[in-house]
Coordinates of C-alpha atoms (C1' of nucleotides) in Angstrom, one line a residue:
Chain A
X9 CA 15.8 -16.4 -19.9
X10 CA 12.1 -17.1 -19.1
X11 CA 12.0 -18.2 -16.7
X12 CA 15.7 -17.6 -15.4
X13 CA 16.6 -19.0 -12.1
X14 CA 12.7 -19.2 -10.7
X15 CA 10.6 -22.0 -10.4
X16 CA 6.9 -22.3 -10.7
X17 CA 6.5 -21.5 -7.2
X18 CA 8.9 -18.1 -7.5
X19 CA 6.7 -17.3 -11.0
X20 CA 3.6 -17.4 -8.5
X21 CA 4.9 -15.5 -5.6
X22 CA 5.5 -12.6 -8.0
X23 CA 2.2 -13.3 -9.7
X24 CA 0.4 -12.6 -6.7
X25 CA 2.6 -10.7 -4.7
X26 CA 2.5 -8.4 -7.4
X27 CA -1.9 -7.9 -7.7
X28 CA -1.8 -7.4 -3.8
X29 CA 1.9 -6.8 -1.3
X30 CA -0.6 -7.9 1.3
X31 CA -1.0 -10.9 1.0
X32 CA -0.1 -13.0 3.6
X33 CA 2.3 -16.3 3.6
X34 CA -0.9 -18.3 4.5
X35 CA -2.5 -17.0 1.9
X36 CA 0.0 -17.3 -1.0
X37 CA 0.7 -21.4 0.6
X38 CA -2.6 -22.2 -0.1
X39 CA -2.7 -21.1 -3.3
X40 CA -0.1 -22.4 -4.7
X41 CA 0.4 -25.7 -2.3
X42 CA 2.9 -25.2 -0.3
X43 CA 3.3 -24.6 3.3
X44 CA 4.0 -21.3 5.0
X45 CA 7.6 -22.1 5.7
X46 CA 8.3 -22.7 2.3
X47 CA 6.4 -19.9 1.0
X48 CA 8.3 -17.8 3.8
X49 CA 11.8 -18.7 2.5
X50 CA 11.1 -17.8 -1.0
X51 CA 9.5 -14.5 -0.6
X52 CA 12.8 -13.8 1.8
X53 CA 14.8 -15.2 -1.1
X54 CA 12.7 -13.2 -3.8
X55 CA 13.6 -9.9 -2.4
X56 CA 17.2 -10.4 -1.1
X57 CA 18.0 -11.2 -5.0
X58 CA 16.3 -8.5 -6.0
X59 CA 13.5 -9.4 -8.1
X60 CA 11.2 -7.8 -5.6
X61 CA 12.5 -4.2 -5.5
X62 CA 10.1 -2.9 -2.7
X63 CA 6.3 -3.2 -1.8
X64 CA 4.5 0.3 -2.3
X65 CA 0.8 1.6 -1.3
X66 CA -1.0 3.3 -4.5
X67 CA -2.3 6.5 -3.7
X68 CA -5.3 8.1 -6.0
X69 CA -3.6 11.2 -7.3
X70 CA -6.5 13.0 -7.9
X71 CA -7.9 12.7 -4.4
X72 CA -4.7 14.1 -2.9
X73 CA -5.1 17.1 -5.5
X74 CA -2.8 15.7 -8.3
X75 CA -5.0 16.1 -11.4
X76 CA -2.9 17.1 -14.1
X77 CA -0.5 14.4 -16.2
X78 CA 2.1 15.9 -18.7
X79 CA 4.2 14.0 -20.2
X80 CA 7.1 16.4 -21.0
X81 CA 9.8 15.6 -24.5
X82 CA 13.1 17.7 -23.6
X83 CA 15.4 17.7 -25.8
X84 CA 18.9 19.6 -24.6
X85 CA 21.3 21.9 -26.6
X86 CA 24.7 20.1 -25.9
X87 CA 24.9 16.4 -25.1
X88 CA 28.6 15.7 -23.8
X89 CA 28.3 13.2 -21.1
X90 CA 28.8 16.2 -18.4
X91 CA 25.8 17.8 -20.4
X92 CA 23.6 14.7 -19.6
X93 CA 24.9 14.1 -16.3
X94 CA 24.1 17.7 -14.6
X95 CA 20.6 17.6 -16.2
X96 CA 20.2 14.2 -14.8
X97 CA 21.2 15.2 -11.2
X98 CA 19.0 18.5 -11.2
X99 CA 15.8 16.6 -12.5
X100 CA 15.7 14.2 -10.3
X101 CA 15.4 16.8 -7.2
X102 CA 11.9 17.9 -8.9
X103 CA 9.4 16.7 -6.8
X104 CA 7.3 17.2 -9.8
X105 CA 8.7 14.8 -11.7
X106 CA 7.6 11.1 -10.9
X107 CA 9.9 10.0 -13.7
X108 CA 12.0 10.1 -15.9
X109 CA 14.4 8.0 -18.8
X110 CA 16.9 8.5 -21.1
X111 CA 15.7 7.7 -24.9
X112 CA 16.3 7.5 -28.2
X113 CA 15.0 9.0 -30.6
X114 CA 13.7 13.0 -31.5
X115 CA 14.5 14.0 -27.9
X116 CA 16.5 13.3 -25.1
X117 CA 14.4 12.7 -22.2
X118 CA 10.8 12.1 -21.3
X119 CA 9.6 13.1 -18.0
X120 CA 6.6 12.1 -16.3
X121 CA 4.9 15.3 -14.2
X122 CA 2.5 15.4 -11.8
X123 CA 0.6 18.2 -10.2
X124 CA -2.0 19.7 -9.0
X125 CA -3.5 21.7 -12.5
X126 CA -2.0 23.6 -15.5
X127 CA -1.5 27.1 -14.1
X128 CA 1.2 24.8 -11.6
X129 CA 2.4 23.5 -14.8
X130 CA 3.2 26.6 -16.2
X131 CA 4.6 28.0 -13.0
X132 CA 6.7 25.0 -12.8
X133 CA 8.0 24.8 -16.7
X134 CA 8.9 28.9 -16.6
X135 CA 10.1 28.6 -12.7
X136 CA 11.9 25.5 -12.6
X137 CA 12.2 23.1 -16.1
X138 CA 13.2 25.9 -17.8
X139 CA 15.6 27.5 -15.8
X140 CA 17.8 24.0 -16.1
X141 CA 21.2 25.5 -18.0
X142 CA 21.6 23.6 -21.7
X143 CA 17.5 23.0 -21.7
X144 CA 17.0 23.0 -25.4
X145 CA 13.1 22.2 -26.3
X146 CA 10.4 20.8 -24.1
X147 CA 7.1 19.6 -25.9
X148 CA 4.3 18.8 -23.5
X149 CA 1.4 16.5 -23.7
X150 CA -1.1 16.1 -21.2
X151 CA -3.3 13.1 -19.8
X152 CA -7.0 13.4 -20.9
X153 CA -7.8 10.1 -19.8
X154 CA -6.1 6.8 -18.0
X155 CA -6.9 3.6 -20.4
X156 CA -4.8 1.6 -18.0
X157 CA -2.0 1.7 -15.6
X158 CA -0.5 -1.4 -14.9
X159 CA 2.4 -2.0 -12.1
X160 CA 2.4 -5.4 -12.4
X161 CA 4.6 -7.7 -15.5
X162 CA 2.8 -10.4 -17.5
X163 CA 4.2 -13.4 -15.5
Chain B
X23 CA -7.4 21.0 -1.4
X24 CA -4.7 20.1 0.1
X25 CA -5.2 18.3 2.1
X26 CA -8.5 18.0 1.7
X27 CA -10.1 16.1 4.5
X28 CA -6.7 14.0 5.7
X29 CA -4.5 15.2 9.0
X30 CA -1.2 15.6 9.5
X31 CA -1.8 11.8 10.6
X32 CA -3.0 10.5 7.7
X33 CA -1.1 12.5 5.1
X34 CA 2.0 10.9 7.7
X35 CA 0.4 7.2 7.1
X36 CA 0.2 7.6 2.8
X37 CA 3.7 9.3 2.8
X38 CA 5.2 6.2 4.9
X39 CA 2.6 3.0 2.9
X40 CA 4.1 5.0 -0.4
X41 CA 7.9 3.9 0.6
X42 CA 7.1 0.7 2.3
X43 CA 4.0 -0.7 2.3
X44 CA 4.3 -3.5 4.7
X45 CA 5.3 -1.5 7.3
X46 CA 3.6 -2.4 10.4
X47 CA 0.7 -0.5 12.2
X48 CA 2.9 -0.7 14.9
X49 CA 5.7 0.9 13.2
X50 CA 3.5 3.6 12.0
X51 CA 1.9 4.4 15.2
X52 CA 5.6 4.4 16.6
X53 CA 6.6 7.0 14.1
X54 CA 3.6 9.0 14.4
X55 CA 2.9 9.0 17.5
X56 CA -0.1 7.4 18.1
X57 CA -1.8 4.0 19.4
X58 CA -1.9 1.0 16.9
X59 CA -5.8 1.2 17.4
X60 CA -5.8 5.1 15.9
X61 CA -3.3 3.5 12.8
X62 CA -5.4 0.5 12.4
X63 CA -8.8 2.8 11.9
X64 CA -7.0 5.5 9.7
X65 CA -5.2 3.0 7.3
X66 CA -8.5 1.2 7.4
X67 CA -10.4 4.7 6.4
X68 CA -7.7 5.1 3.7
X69 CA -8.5 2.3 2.1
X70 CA -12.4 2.4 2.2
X71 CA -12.4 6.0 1.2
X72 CA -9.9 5.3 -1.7
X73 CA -7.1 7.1 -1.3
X74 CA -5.0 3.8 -1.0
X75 CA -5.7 2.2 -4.4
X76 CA -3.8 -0.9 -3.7
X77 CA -0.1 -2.0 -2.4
X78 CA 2.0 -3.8 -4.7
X79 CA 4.9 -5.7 -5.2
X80 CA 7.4 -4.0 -7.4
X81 CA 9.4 -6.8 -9.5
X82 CA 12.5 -6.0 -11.3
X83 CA 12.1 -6.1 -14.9
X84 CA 15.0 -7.1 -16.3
X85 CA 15.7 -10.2 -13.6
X86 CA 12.1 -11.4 -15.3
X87 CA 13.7 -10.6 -19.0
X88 CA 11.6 -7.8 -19.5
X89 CA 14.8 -5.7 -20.7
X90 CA 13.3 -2.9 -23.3
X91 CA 10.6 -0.3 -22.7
X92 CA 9.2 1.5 -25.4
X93 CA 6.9 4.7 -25.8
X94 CA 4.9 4.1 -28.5
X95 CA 2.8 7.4 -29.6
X96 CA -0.2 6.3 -31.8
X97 CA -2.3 8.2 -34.0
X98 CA -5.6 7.0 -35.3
X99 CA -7.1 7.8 -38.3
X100 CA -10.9 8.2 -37.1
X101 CA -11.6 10.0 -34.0
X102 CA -15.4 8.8 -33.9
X103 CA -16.2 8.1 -30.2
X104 CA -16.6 4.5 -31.2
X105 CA -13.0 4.4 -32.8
X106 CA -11.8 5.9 -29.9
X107 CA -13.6 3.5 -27.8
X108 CA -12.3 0.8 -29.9
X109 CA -8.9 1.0 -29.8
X110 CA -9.1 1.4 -26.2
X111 CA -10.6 -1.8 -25.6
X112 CA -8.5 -3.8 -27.8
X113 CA -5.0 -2.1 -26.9
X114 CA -5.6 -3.0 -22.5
X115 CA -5.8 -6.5 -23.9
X116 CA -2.1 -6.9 -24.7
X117 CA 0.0 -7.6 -21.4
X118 CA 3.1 -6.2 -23.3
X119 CA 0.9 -2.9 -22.8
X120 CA 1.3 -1.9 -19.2
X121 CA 0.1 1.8 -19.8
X122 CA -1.6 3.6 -22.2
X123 CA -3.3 7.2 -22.0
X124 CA -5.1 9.0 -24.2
X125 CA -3.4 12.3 -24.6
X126 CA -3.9 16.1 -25.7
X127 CA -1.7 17.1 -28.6
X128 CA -0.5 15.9 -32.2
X129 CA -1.1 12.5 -31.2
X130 CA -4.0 10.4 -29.7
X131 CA -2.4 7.5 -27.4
X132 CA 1.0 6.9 -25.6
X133 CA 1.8 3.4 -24.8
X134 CA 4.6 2.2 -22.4
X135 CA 5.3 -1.2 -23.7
X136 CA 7.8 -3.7 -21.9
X137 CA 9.1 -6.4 -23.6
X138 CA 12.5 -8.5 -23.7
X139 CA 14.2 -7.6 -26.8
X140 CA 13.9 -5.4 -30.1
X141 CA 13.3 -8.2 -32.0
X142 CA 10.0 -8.9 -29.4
X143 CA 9.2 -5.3 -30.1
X144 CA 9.1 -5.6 -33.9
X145 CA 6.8 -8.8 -33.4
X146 CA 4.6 -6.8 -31.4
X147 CA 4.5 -3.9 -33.3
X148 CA 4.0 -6.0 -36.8
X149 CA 1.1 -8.7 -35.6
X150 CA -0.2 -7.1 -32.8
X151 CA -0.6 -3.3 -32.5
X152 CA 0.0 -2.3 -36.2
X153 CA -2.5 -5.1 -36.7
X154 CA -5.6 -3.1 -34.9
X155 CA -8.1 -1.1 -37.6
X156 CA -7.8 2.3 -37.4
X157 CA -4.0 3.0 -36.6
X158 CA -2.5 5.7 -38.0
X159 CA 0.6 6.2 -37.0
X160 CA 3.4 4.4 -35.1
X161 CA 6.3 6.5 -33.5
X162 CA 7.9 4.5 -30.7
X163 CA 10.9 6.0 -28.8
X164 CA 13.1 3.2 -26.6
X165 CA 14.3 3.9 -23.0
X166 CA 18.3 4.0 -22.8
X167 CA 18.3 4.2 -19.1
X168 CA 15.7 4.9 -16.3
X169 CA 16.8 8.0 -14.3
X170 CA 13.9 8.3 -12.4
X171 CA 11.2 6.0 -11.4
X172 CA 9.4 7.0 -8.4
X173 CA 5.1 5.5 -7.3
X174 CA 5.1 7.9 -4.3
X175 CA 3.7 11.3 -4.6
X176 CA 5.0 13.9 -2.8
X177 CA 3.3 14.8 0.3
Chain C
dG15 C1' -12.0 10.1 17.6
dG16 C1' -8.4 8.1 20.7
dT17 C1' -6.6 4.6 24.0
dG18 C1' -5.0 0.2 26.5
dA19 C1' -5.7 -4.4 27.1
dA20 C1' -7.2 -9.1 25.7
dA21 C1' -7.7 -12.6 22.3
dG22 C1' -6.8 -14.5 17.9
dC23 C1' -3.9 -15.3 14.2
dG24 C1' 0.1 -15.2 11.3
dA25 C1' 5.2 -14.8 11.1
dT26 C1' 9.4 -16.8 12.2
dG27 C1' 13.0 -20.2 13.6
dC28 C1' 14.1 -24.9 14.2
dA29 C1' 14.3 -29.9 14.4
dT30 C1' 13.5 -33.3 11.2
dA31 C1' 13.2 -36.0 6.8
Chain D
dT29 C1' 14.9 -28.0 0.0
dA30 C1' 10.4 -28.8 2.1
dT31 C1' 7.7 -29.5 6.3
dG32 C1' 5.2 -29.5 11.0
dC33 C1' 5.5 -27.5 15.2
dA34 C1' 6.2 -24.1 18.8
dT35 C1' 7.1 -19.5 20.1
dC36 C1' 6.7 -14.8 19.6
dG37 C1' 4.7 -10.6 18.0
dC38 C1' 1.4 -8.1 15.5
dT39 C1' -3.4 -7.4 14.3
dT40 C1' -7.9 -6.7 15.6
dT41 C1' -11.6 -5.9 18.6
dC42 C1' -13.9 -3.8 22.4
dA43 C1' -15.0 -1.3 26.6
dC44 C1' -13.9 3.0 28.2
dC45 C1' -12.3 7.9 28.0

DNA sequence: GGTGAAAGCGATGCATA
DNA sequence: TATGCATCGCTTTCACC
């Protein structure tokens, strides 16, 4: 299933399309040799099927005040689906939380939090996290330093 | 600092390029009630200045065959600047590596690693990452499902 | 710094192969 | 399905406020 239903010229698209939304359909036809009409259809075709989700600016965090990282382990007391389920609906509402999975593993869920600096942390573990009913443990670790953050797949 | 030297207009334009980058200037201007001119100088600002790292495509992972994500916490065995340093420079080499950060706590990396299968995984983890000098321990925790994936900051 | 208008350029739809 | 062409609309610049 690599690649699936995409040519050469799909593979590119997302290539590019992925380094830089911008880019426009001249652009991505002279690259990859194709004219603009053709390059058209398949970007229209690459986002009605889904393999392009959305297009998104990158914002620097840390110049809008968003220094602090923590990447927070919960691990809840009960896990009946209704458990997971109302946990899942109340995280989400967090604006706080940039994301967040369901693993395997030690713990339950990881979350992803991002703020402004660790006395907002702690306000928002004691105020909000932990107020969550059936909140069991939460481990936090915190960004020192970004090695790399990479949006785009390895096409 | 916050905001720190944005308006309402510009904090407007990041909060609208962070759900859809290709909106139009037009579009913008529409919504915030100013002239494409004014849009066109403020995005073009944003972008100079930094606070607009990039725009991106967002592809769907598992329509590429990129079906697992893995955390993978590493602990390394030295912590000499030039171990640290090391491993750093080696581990952004792997495109199955799509974000690492070096962290506070009782380990020294996180990785988020996408892949297609468990079987990929154990490759990886055997002659690639296991294979770098100075590892000490390997936990790696697999995402069940995404609950929450969001690149816009609240603003 | 903001605006409106003019000019240039790319996006978009279509007829054709 | 891919292309060239023609039209339309947005981007970009500039003189002015």
């Amino acid at each position: 299933m690599n690649p699936p239903n995409l040519d050469k010229t799909d593979i590119g698209i997302l290539r590019l399309l992925q380094q830089d939304a911008l880019l426009s359909n001249k652009q991505l036809a002279l690259e990859l040799n194709k004219s603009t009409a053709t390059i058209h259809e398949r970007v229209r075709r690459l986002k009605s099927e889904g393999y392009i989700k959305r297009s998104v600016a990158i914002v620097d965090g840390k110049k809008i005040g968003k220094s602090l990282i923590a990447y927070s382990q919960v691990q809840l007391k009960e896990h009946t689906d209704s458990a997971l389920s109302s946990f899942e609906k109340e995280v989400v509402k967090f604006p706080e939380v940039m994301e967040c999975y369901h693993m395997t593993g030690a713990f339950d869920f990881i979350l992803r939090i991002v703020i402004s600096d660790m006395d907002a942390y702690h306000n928002f573990l004691r105020s909000k996290l932990a107020q969550l009913s059936n909140i069991g443990t939460v481990q936090s670790f915190f960004v020192m330093s970004e090695i790399k953050t990479e949006t785009a797949y390895p096409l």
